[in-house]
DNA sequence: TTGCGAACTTTGTGATCACAACGTATCGTA
DNA sequence: TACGATACGTTGTGATCACAAAGTTCGCAA
């Protein structure tokens, strides 16, 4: 797997690629730490459903794969557990939360509620912002062009879908709700993976259809229609997974 | 401050207080770790608003106060940061999130939305459960009896208020939304502290009035009225803090 | 053959050490 | 006197070691 260059590695210093011309990026954010990279890596894998539900994660194993010490890994795992993406068993081991019927319903309800609220709040702001509307249109177009050939559980479709939704949610400007929705998406990782694997290829087009409907509703300033389209988009994946749940609960 | 007995302390083993009669508690949960205790301690302090907004927390300082090593403290702090209770500055230091006008509005909106949903979902379940109704009634009664003499920011009133609300929310049975609301309450810690300090003592009675209204609405099966009463209960503290916000934003 | 127990392995948790980055204070110089 | 640079202290982060508890496997006895 990918190797993360640790800070205190015996390897020579990476020389930091000093900005050739200007004042670097002058962004106030400091250089990301190793644990941030580990966290982002695991989070990305979870959000794409790259790790099977129910699988247990071992600190030393992950540390070995990523060529870091156990320290950043355990902190990253702790963060993911507290976000609900992973589950801490009484054995002190952590695993990807398994999908049950009750959890599926619960997740869908939470996402419809909160994402619907963010959409309704963002709607007038986006409608009044030509640049934001343009960005959304370009994202759906990219999604359209990508969908037919590579409609399966590819990382690109997942990323474009994520980008589209969060371009909307971010416009709501809620520092409180946005990270909550991000956490819900991480928890929904196994759902989107299953849904993508289950969908007959012809049906996949419906996803972008919902996106188009959302954009139309935003342009029309119709909050109810936008919320309905978003609900259909969310419910699509959940309905399919729910129908083919192999488990009992 | 309180001292937490660490697992590997040079002190003699605590002998574990073996259950005298039966099979221990036979609960499947393992003994809480040191970091859990540290986390619970900090979380409780935050939820009661015992730590001022904007104050920075230092790992070694807290470790010294609690008589533990830095290890459990940094993990507990990381958990609280990922829950949004604390804020990680680019300096790598963490502090209690300061209250701004925008954040206040944001928090209130999120709480009204999610707690209202949980209440609406729990309402028919509670109405059909005599024991649950009784528990709520007893909690409000305890709150009533406590309110007049010790209405200030005492830990007891905060705990009883917390118990009342989460007795309702827990009945909704949402494993996804419940931890989210818990996180929102931790984030609201400075608000309730400020509100309790600001309220004229005579006005404090209104809090229990909202609780009574919620119970009446539950008994009547009136979801709209229940949601309105809950919204009034939540909005009460926020309105007062908002009116006396010393900050600019 | 099956059930139970002991020894080993695995794995998470806590402690301690080392290091880098940031902030501050103090001293020197213009 | 004021400005700046350097040195020191503080603090977070990562690595490594030590330990306890849970899980696993192997062997022995009924």
Coordinates of C-alpha atoms (C1' of nucleotides) in Angstrom, one line a residue:
Chain A
X1 CA 0.0 0.0 0.0
X2 CA 1.0 3.6 -0.1
X3 CA 3.8 4.7 2.0
X4 CA 3.5 7.8 4.1
X5 CA 6.7 9.7 4.7
X6 CA 6.9 10.1 8.5
X7 CA 8.3 13.2 10.1
X8 CA 11.1 11.6 12.1
X9 CA 12.1 9.0 9.5
X10 CA 15.8 8.2 9.1
X11 CA 15.4 9.2 5.5
X12 CA 16.9 12.5 4.4
X13 CA 14.8 15.6 4.9
X14 CA 12.4 16.1 1.9
X15 CA 13.7 19.7 1.5
X16 CA 10.1 20.9 1.6
X17 CA 10.0 22.1 -2.0
X18 CA 10.6 25.7 -1.2
X19 CA 8.3 28.0 -3.1
X20 CA 10.2 29.1 -6.1
X21 CA 8.6 32.5 -6.7
X22 CA 6.2 33.7 -4.1
X23 CA 5.2 33.5 -0.5
X24 CA 4.4 29.8 -0.6
X25 CA 0.6 29.4 -0.4
X26 CA 0.3 31.9 2.5
X27 CA -2.5 29.7 3.8
X28 CA -2.7 29.8 7.6
X29 CA -3.0 26.0 7.8
X30 CA 0.1 24.2 9.0
X31 CA 1.6 21.2 7.2
X32 CA -0.6 18.2 7.8
X33 CA 0.6 15.7 10.3
X34 CA 1.1 12.0 9.8
X35 CA -2.0 11.2 11.7
X36 CA -4.0 13.5 9.4
X37 CA -2.8 11.6 6.4
X38 CA -3.6 8.3 7.9
X39 CA -7.0 9.5 8.9
X40 CA -7.7 10.9 5.5
X41 CA -6.6 7.6 3.9
X42 CA -8.8 5.5 6.1
X43 CA -11.7 7.9 5.8
X44 CA -11.4 7.8 2.0
X45 CA -11.4 4.0 1.9
X46 CA -14.4 3.9 4.2
X47 CA -16.4 6.5 2.2
X48 CA -15.9 4.6 -1.0
X49 CA -16.7 1.3 0.8
X50 CA -13.3 -0.1 0.0
X51 CA -13.3 -1.9 3.4
X52 CA -15.9 -4.5 3.9
X53 CA -18.6 -4.1 6.6
X54 CA -17.8 -6.0 9.7
X55 CA -14.1 -6.2 9.0
X56 CA -11.9 -5.6 12.0
X57 CA -9.0 -3.2 11.8
X58 CA -5.8 -3.9 13.6
X59 CA -3.5 -1.1 14.6
X60 CA -0.1 -2.8 14.0
X61 CA -1.3 -4.2 10.7
X62 CA -2.4 -0.8 9.4
X63 CA 0.8 0.8 10.7
X64 CA 2.8 -1.8 8.8
X65 CA 0.9 -1.2 5.6
X66 CA 1.3 2.5 5.8
X67 CA 4.9 2.4 7.0
X68 CA 4.2 4.5 10.0
X69 CA 4.4 3.8 13.7
X70 CA 1.3 2.6 15.6
X71 CA 0.9 6.1 17.1
X72 CA -0.8 8.0 14.3
X73 CA -2.9 4.9 13.4
X74 CA -4.5 4.6 16.8
X75 CA -5.3 8.2 16.9
X76 CA -6.8 8.1 13.5
X77 CA -8.9 5.0 14.5
X78 CA -10.0 6.8 17.6
X79 CA -11.2 9.7 15.6
X80 CA -13.1 7.5 13.2
X81 CA -14.7 5.6 16.1
X82 CA -15.9 8.8 17.7
X83 CA -17.4 9.9 14.3
X84 CA -19.4 6.6 14.2
X85 CA -17.6 5.4 11.1
X86 CA -16.0 2.6 13.0
X87 CA -17.4 0.6 16.0
X88 CA -15.4 -0.1 19.2
X89 CA -16.2 -3.6 20.4
X90 CA -15.9 -4.5 24.1
X91 CA -12.8 -6.4 23.1
X92 CA -11.2 -3.1 22.5
X93 CA -11.0 -4.0 18.8
X94 CA -12.5 -1.8 16.2
X95 CA -14.4 -2.8 13.1
X96 CA -16.4 -1.4 10.3
X97 CA -20.0 -1.2 11.5
X98 CA -22.0 -4.0 9.9
X99 CA -25.1 -3.1 8.0
X100 CA -28.4 -4.1 9.6
X101 CA -31.9 -3.3 8.6
X102 CA -32.4 -1.0 11.5
X103 CA -29.2 0.8 11.0
X104 CA -30.0 1.2 7.3
X105 CA -33.4 2.8 8.0
X106 CA -31.8 5.0 10.7
X107 CA -29.0 6.2 8.4
X108 CA -31.4 7.0 5.6
X109 CA -33.8 8.9 7.9
X110 CA -30.9 11.0 9.3
X111 CA -29.5 11.8 5.9
X112 CA -32.9 12.8 4.5
X113 CA -33.5 15.1 7.5
X114 CA -30.2 16.8 7.7
X115 CA -29.2 16.9 4.0
X116 CA -32.7 18.1 3.2
X117 CA -32.4 20.9 5.7
X118 CA -29.0 22.0 4.3
X119 CA -30.4 21.9 0.7
X120 CA -33.4 24.0 1.7
X121 CA -31.2 26.5 3.4
X122 CA -28.6 26.6 0.6
X123 CA -31.2 26.9 -2.1
X124 CA -31.8 30.6 -2.2
X125 CA -28.1 31.3 -1.8
X126 CA -27.2 29.1 -4.8
X127 CA -30.0 30.4 -6.9
X128 CA -28.6 33.9 -6.4
X129 CA -25.1 32.9 -7.2
X130 CA -24.4 32.4 -10.9
X131 CA -20.9 31.0 -10.3
X132 CA -22.2 28.4 -7.8
X133 CA -24.9 27.3 -10.3
X134 CA -22.3 27.0 -13.0
X135 CA -20.1 24.8 -10.8
X136 CA -23.0 22.5 -10.1
X137 CA -23.9 22.2 -13.7
X138 CA -20.2 21.4 -14.6
X139 CA -20.1 18.7 -11.9
X140 CA -23.2 17.0 -13.1
X141 CA -22.0 17.2 -16.7
X142 CA -18.7 15.5 -15.6
X143 CA -20.8 12.9 -13.9
X144 CA -22.9 12.3 -17.0
X145 CA -19.9 11.8 -19.2
X146 CA -18.3 9.4 -16.7
X147 CA -21.4 7.5 -15.8
X148 CA -22.1 5.2 -18.9
X149 CA -18.6 3.7 -19.2
X150 CA -17.5 3.5 -15.6
X151 CA -20.7 3.3 -13.7
X152 CA -19.5 0.7 -11.2
X153 CA -18.0 1.3 -7.8
X154 CA -15.2 3.4 -9.2
X155 CA -13.6 6.0 -7.1
X156 CA -14.2 8.7 -9.6
X157 CA -18.0 8.4 -9.7
X158 CA -18.0 8.3 -5.9
X159 CA -15.8 11.4 -5.8
X160 CA -17.9 13.3 -8.3
X161 CA -21.1 12.4 -6.5
X162 CA -19.6 13.6 -3.2
X163 CA -18.4 16.8 -4.8
X164 CA -21.8 17.6 -6.2
X165 CA -23.7 17.1 -2.9
X166 CA -21.2 19.0 -0.8
X167 CA -21.0 21.8 -3.2
X168 CA -24.7 22.3 -2.3
X169 CA -24.4 21.6 1.4
X170 CA -21.4 23.8 1.8
X171 CA -23.4 26.8 0.5
X172 CA -25.6 26.5 3.5
X173 CA -22.7 27.8 5.5
X174 CA -23.4 25.6 8.6
X175 CA -20.2 24.9 10.5
X176 CA -22.2 22.6 12.8
X177 CA -24.3 20.5 10.3
X178 CA -21.7 20.1 7.6
X179 CA -19.3 17.9 9.6
X180 CA -22.2 15.9 10.8
X181 CA -23.2 15.2 7.2
X182 CA -19.7 14.3 6.4
X183 CA -19.7 11.7 9.2
X184 CA -23.0 10.3 7.9
X185 CA -21.4 9.9 4.5
X186 CA -18.6 8.0 6.0
X187 CA -21.0 5.8 7.8
X188 CA -22.9 5.3 4.5
X189 CA -19.8 4.0 2.8
X190 CA -20.8 0.3 2.7
X191 CA -24.2 1.3 1.4
X192 CA -23.0 3.1 -1.7
X193 CA -20.5 0.4 -2.3
X194 CA -23.2 -2.3 -2.2
X195 CA -25.6 -0.2 -4.2
X196 CA -23.1 0.4 -6.9
X197 CA -22.3 -3.3 -7.1
X198 CA -25.9 -4.3 -7.2
X199 CA -27.3 -1.8 -9.7
X200 CA -28.0 -3.1 -13.1
X201 CA -25.9 -0.9 -15.3
X202 CA -28.9 0.6 -17.1
X203 CA -30.4 1.9 -13.9
X204 CA -27.3 3.8 -12.9
X205 CA -28.3 6.7 -15.1
X206 CA -31.0 7.5 -12.6
X207 CA -28.5 8.9 -10.2
X208 CA -27.6 11.8 -12.5
X209 CA -31.3 12.2 -13.3
X210 CA -31.9 13.1 -9.7
X211 CA -29.0 15.5 -9.8
X212 CA -30.5 17.3 -12.8
X213 CA -33.8 17.5 -11.0
X214 CA -32.1 19.1 -8.0
X215 CA -30.5 21.7 -10.2
X216 CA -33.8 22.4 -12.0
X217 CA -35.5 22.9 -8.6
X218 CA -32.8 25.2 -7.4
X219 CA -33.1 27.3 -10.5
X220 CA -36.8 27.5 -10.1
X221 CA -36.5 28.3 -6.4
X222 CA -38.7 25.4 -5.5
X223 CA -37.5 24.1 -2.2
X224 CA -40.1 21.3 -1.9
X225 CA -39.2 19.9 -5.3
X226 CA -35.5 20.1 -4.5
X227 CA -36.0 18.3 -1.2
X228 CA -38.0 15.6 -3.0
X229 CA -35.4 15.1 -5.6
X230 CA -32.7 14.9 -3.0
X231 CA -34.7 12.4 -1.1
X232 CA -35.2 10.3 -4.2
X233 CA -31.4 10.4 -4.8
X234 CA -30.6 9.3 -1.2
X235 CA -33.4 6.7 -1.1
X236 CA -32.3 5.1 -4.4
X237 CA -29.2 3.5 -3.0
X238 CA -30.8 2.6 0.3
X239 CA -33.8 1.0 -1.3
X240 CA -31.7 -1.2 -3.4
X241 CA -29.4 -2.3 -0.5
X242 CA -32.4 -2.8 1.7
X243 CA -34.1 -5.1 -0.8
X244 CA -31.0 -7.3 -1.0
X245 CA -29.9 -7.3 2.6
X246 CA -28.5 -10.8 3.2
X247 CA -28.7 -10.3 7.0
X248 CA -31.5 -11.0 9.3
X249 CA -31.8 -7.9 11.6
Chain B
X1 CA -8.5 17.8 40.9
X2 CA -9.7 14.3 41.1
X3 CA -7.1 11.6 40.8
X4 CA -7.7 8.7 38.4
X5 CA -6.2 5.4 39.4
X6 CA -4.1 4.4 36.4
X7 CA -3.8 0.8 35.3
X8 CA 0.0 0.6 35.6
X9 CA 0.4 2.7 38.6
X10 CA 3.1 1.6 41.1
X11 CA 0.3 1.6 43.7
X12 CA -0.9 -1.8 44.9
X13 CA -3.6 -3.5 42.8
X14 CA -7.1 -2.4 43.7
X15 CA -8.3 -6.0 44.2
X16 CA -11.2 -5.3 41.8
X17 CA -13.9 -5.6 44.5
X18 CA -14.9 -9.1 43.6
X19 CA -18.7 -9.4 43.5
X20 CA -19.6 -10.9 46.9
X21 CA -22.7 -12.8 45.9
X22 CA -23.4 -13.3 42.3
X23 CA -21.8 -13.4 38.9
X24 CA -20.5 -9.9 39.0
X25 CA -22.7 -7.7 36.8
X26 CA -22.4 -10.1 33.9
X27 CA -22.6 -7.0 31.7
X28 CA -20.6 -7.5 28.5
X29 CA -18.9 -4.2 28.8
X30 CA -15.3 -4.3 29.9
X31 CA -13.8 -2.2 32.6
X32 CA -13.5 1.4 31.4
X33 CA -10.0 2.5 30.5
X34 CA -8.2 5.5 31.8
X35 CA -8.8 7.4 28.6
X36 CA -12.5 6.8 28.9
X37 CA -12.5 8.3 32.4
X38 CA -10.5 11.3 31.3
X39 CA -12.9 11.7 28.3
X40 CA -16.0 11.5 30.5
X41 CA -14.5 14.0 32.9
X42 CA -13.7 16.6 30.3
X43 CA -16.9 16.0 28.5
X44 CA -18.9 16.5 31.7
X45 CA -17.0 19.7 32.4
X46 CA -17.7 21.0 28.9
X47 CA -21.4 20.1 28.9
X48 CA -21.9 22.0 32.2
X49 CA -19.9 24.9 30.8
X50 CA -17.4 24.5 33.6
X51 CA -14.6 25.5 31.2
X52 CA -14.7 28.9 29.7
X53 CA -15.2 29.4 26.0
X54 CA -12.0 30.2 24.2
X55 CA -9.8 28.7 26.9
X56 CA -7.0 26.6 25.6
X57 CA -6.3 23.1 27.0
X58 CA -2.8 21.8 27.4
X59 CA -2.1 18.1 27.4
X60 CA 0.6 18.1 30.1
X61 CA -1.4 20.4 32.3
X62 CA -4.5 18.2 32.3
X63 CA -2.4 15.1 32.7
X64 CA -0.9 16.6 35.8
X65 CA -4.2 17.6 37.3
X66 CA -5.7 14.1 36.7
X67 CA -2.5 12.3 37.8
X68 CA -2.3 10.3 34.5
X69 CA 0.2 10.3 31.8
X70 CA -0.2 12.5 28.7
X71 CA -1.3 9.5 26.6
X72 CA -5.0 9.2 27.7
X73 CA -5.4 12.9 27.7
X74 CA -4.3 13.5 24.1
X75 CA -6.6 10.7 23.0
X76 CA -9.5 12.1 25.0
X77 CA -8.8 15.6 23.5
X78 CA -8.7 14.2 20.0
X79 CA -12.1 12.6 20.5
X80 CA -13.6 15.8 21.7
X81 CA -12.1 17.7 18.8
X82 CA -13.5 15.3 16.3
X83 CA -16.9 15.7 18.0
X84 CA -16.7 19.4 17.6
X85 CA -16.7 20.1 21.3
X86 CA -13.2 21.5 21.1
X87 CA -11.4 23.3 18.3
X88 CA -8.0 22.4 16.9
X89 CA -6.1 25.6 16.1
X90 CA -3.5 25.6 13.4
X91 CA -0.9 25.9 16.2
X92 CA -1.8 22.4 17.1
X93 CA -3.4 23.6 20.3
X94 CA -6.9 22.9 21.2
X95 CA -9.4 25.2 22.9
X96 CA -13.0 25.5 23.7
X97 CA -14.8 26.8 20.7
X98 CA -15.6 30.5 21.3
X99 CA -19.2 31.6 21.0
X100 CA -20.0 33.8 18.0
X101 CA -23.3 35.0 16.8
X102 CA -23.1 32.8 13.7
X103 CA -22.2 29.7 15.7
X104 CA -25.0 30.4 18.1
X105 CA -27.6 30.6 15.4
X106 CA -26.1 27.5 13.7
X107 CA -26.2 25.5 16.9
X108 CA -29.8 26.4 17.7
X109 CA -31.0 25.5 14.2
X110 CA -29.3 22.2 14.3
X111 CA -30.6 21.4 17.8
X112 CA -34.2 22.4 16.9
X113 CA -34.0 20.3 13.7
X114 CA -32.6 17.1 15.1
X115 CA -34.1 17.1 18.6
X116 CA -37.4 18.0 17.2
X117 CA -37.2 15.0 14.9
X118 CA -36.3 12.7 17.7
X119 CA -39.1 14.0 19.8
X120 CA -41.6 13.5 17.1
X121 CA -40.4 10.0 16.4
X122 CA -40.3 9.1 20.1
X123 CA -43.7 10.6 20.9
X124 CA -46.0 7.7 20.0
X125 CA -43.6 5.3 21.6
X126 CA -43.6 7.2 24.9
X127 CA -47.3 7.8 24.8
X128 CA -47.9 4.1 24.7
X129 CA -45.4 3.3 27.4
X130 CA -46.8 4.1 30.9
X131 CA -43.4 3.4 32.6
X132 CA -41.7 5.9 30.3
X133 CA -44.3 8.6 31.0
X134 CA -43.9 8.0 34.6
X135 CA -40.1 8.4 34.4
X136 CA -40.5 11.7 32.6
X137 CA -43.0 12.9 35.2
X138 CA -40.6 12.0 38.0
X139 CA -37.7 13.8 36.3
X140 CA -39.7 17.0 35.9
X141 CA -40.9 16.8 39.5
X142 CA -37.3 16.4 40.7
X143 CA -36.4 19.4 38.5
X144 CA -39.3 21.4 40.0
X145 CA -38.2 20.7 43.5
X146 CA -34.6 21.6 42.8
X147 CA -35.2 24.7 40.8
X148 CA -36.2 27.4 43.3
X149 CA -33.3 27.0 45.7
X150 CA -30.5 26.1 43.4
X151 CA -31.5 27.5 40.1
X152 CA -28.0 28.8 39.2
X153 CA -25.5 26.9 37.1
X154 CA -25.4 24.0 39.5
X155 CA -24.4 20.6 38.2
X156 CA -27.6 19.1 39.5
X157 CA -30.0 21.2 37.4
X158 CA -27.9 20.6 34.3
X159 CA -27.9 16.9 34.9
X160 CA -31.6 16.7 35.5
X161 CA -32.3 18.7 32.4
X162 CA -30.0 16.4 30.4
X163 CA -31.7 13.4 31.8
X164 CA -35.1 14.6 30.9
X165 CA -34.3 15.4 27.4
X166 CA -32.4 12.3 26.7
X167 CA -35.0 10.1 28.3
X168 CA -37.2 11.3 25.4
X169 CA -34.5 11.2 22.7
X170 CA -33.4 7.7 23.7
X171 CA -37.0 6.5 23.2
X172 CA -36.7 7.3 19.5
X173 CA -34.2 4.4 19.2
X174 CA -31.9 6.1 16.7
X175 CA -28.3 4.9 17.1
X176 CA -27.3 7.4 14.5
X177 CA -29.0 10.6 15.6
X178 CA -28.6 10.1 19.4
X179 CA -24.8 10.5 19.5
X180 CA -25.1 13.5 17.2
X181 CA -27.4 15.2 19.7
X182 CA -25.0 14.3 22.5
X183 CA -22.3 16.1 20.6
X184 CA -24.5 19.1 20.0
X185 CA -25.1 19.3 23.8
X186 CA -21.4 19.2 24.5
X187 CA -21.0 22.0 22.0
X188 CA -23.8 23.9 23.7
X189 CA -22.1 23.7 27.0
X190 CA -21.0 27.4 27.1
X191 CA -24.5 28.4 26.1
X192 CA -26.2 26.8 29.0
X193 CA -23.6 28.1 31.4
X194 CA -24.0 31.6 30.2
X195 CA -27.8 31.3 30.1
X196 CA -27.9 30.0 33.7
X197 CA -25.7 32.8 34.9
X198 CA -27.7 35.5 33.0
X199 CA -31.2 34.4 33.9
X200 CA -33.0 36.4 36.6
X201 CA -33.9 33.8 39.2
X202 CA -37.6 34.3 38.7
X203 CA -37.4 33.5 35.1
X204 CA -35.7 30.2 35.6
X205 CA -39.0 28.6 36.4
X206 CA -39.9 28.8 32.7
X207 CA -37.6 26.0 31.9
X208 CA -39.6 23.5 33.8
X209 CA -42.8 25.0 32.3
X210 CA -41.6 24.0 28.9
X211 CA -40.9 20.5 30.2
X212 CA -44.4 20.3 31.5
X213 CA -45.8 21.4 28.2
X214 CA -43.8 18.7 26.4
X215 CA -45.2 16.1 28.7
X216 CA -48.7 17.3 28.2
X217 CA -48.2 17.3 24.4
X218 CA -46.9 13.7 24.6
X219 CA -49.9 12.6 26.6
X220 CA -52.2 14.2 24.1
X221 CA -50.3 12.7 21.2
X222 CA -49.9 16.2 19.7
X223 CA -46.5 16.1 17.9
X224 CA -46.8 19.7 16.7
X225 CA -47.4 21.0 20.2
X226 CA -44.5 18.9 21.5
X227 CA -42.2 20.2 18.9
X228 CA -43.2 23.8 19.6
X229 CA -42.7 23.4 23.4
X230 CA -39.3 21.8 22.8
X231 CA -38.3 24.6 20.4
X232 CA -39.3 27.1 23.1
X233 CA -37.2 25.2 25.6
X234 CA -34.2 25.2 23.4
X235 CA -34.7 28.8 22.1
X236 CA -35.0 30.1 25.7
X237 CA -31.3 29.7 26.5
X238 CA -30.1 30.7 23.1
X239 CA -32.2 33.9 23.0
X240 CA -30.9 35.1 26.3
X241 CA -27.2 34.4 25.4
X242 CA -27.7 36.0 21.9
X243 CA -29.1 39.1 23.5
X244 CA -26.1 39.6 25.7
X245 CA -23.4 38.4 23.4
X246 CA -20.3 40.5 24.3
X247 CA -18.5 39.6 21.1
X248 CA -18.8 41.2 17.7
X249 CA -19.4 38.4 15.1
Chain C
dT1 C1' -13.7 -38.9 20.6
dT2 C1' -14.7 -34.9 23.2
dG3 C1' -14.3 -31.5 26.8
dC4 C1' -11.3 -28.7 29.6
dG5 C1' -7.2 -26.3 30.8
dA6 C1' -2.7 -24.3 30.3
dA7 C1' 0.7 -22.0 27.5
dC8 C1' 1.5 -19.0 23.7
dT9 C1' 0.2 -15.4 20.5
dT10 C1' -2.0 -11.4 19.3
dT11 C1' -3.5 -6.8 20.3
dG12 C1' -4.8 -2.7 22.6
dT13 C1' -3.4 0.6 26.3
dG14 C1' -0.3 3.4 29.0
dA15 C1' 4.4 5.4 30.0
dT16 C1' 8.4 7.5 28.7
dC17 C1' 11.7 9.5 25.6
dA18 C1' 13.1 12.4 21.7
dC19 C1' 12.3 15.9 18.5
dA20 C1' 10.4 19.8 15.9
dA21 C1' 7.7 24.0 15.8
dC22 C1' 5.8 27.8 17.9
dG23 C1' 5.9 31.6 21.2
dT24 C1' 8.2 34.6 24.3
dA25 C1' 11.7 37.0 26.5
dT26 C1' 16.0 39.0 26.6
dC27 C1' 19.9 41.1 24.9
dG28 C1' 22.4 43.6 21.5
dT29 C1' 22.6 47.1 18.0
dA30 C1' 21.2 51.1 15.3
Chain D
dT1 C1' 14.7 54.4 22.7
dA2 C1' 13.1 51.2 19.4
dC3 C1' 13.7 47.4 16.4
dG4 C1' 15.4 42.8 15.5
dA5 C1' 17.7 38.5 16.2
dT6 C1' 18.9 34.8 19.0
dA7 C1' 18.2 31.8 22.9
dC8 C1' 15.2 29.5 25.9
dG9 C1' 11.0 27.5 27.4
dT10 C1' 6.7 25.4 26.2
dT11 C1' 3.9 22.2 23.8
dG12 C1' 2.2 18.9 20.4
dT13 C1' 3.7 14.8 17.7
dG14 C1' 5.9 10.4 16.8
dA15 C1' 8.6 6.2 18.3
dT16 C1' 9.5 2.7 21.3
dC17 C1' 9.0 -0.1 25.3
dA18 C1' 6.3 -2.6 28.8
dC19 C1' 2.2 -4.7 30.3
dA20 C1' -2.4 -6.8 30.6
dA21 C1' -6.2 -9.0 28.7
dA22 C1' -8.5 -11.5 25.2
dG23 C1' -8.2 -15.1 21.7
dT24 C1' -6.1 -19.3 19.9
dT25 C1' -4.0 -23.6 19.8
dC26 C1' -2.2 -27.6 21.5
dG27 C1' -2.2 -31.4 24.6
dC28 C1' -4.0 -34.3 28.2
dA29 C1' -7.5 -36.8 30.5
dA30 C1' -12.2 -38.7 30.9

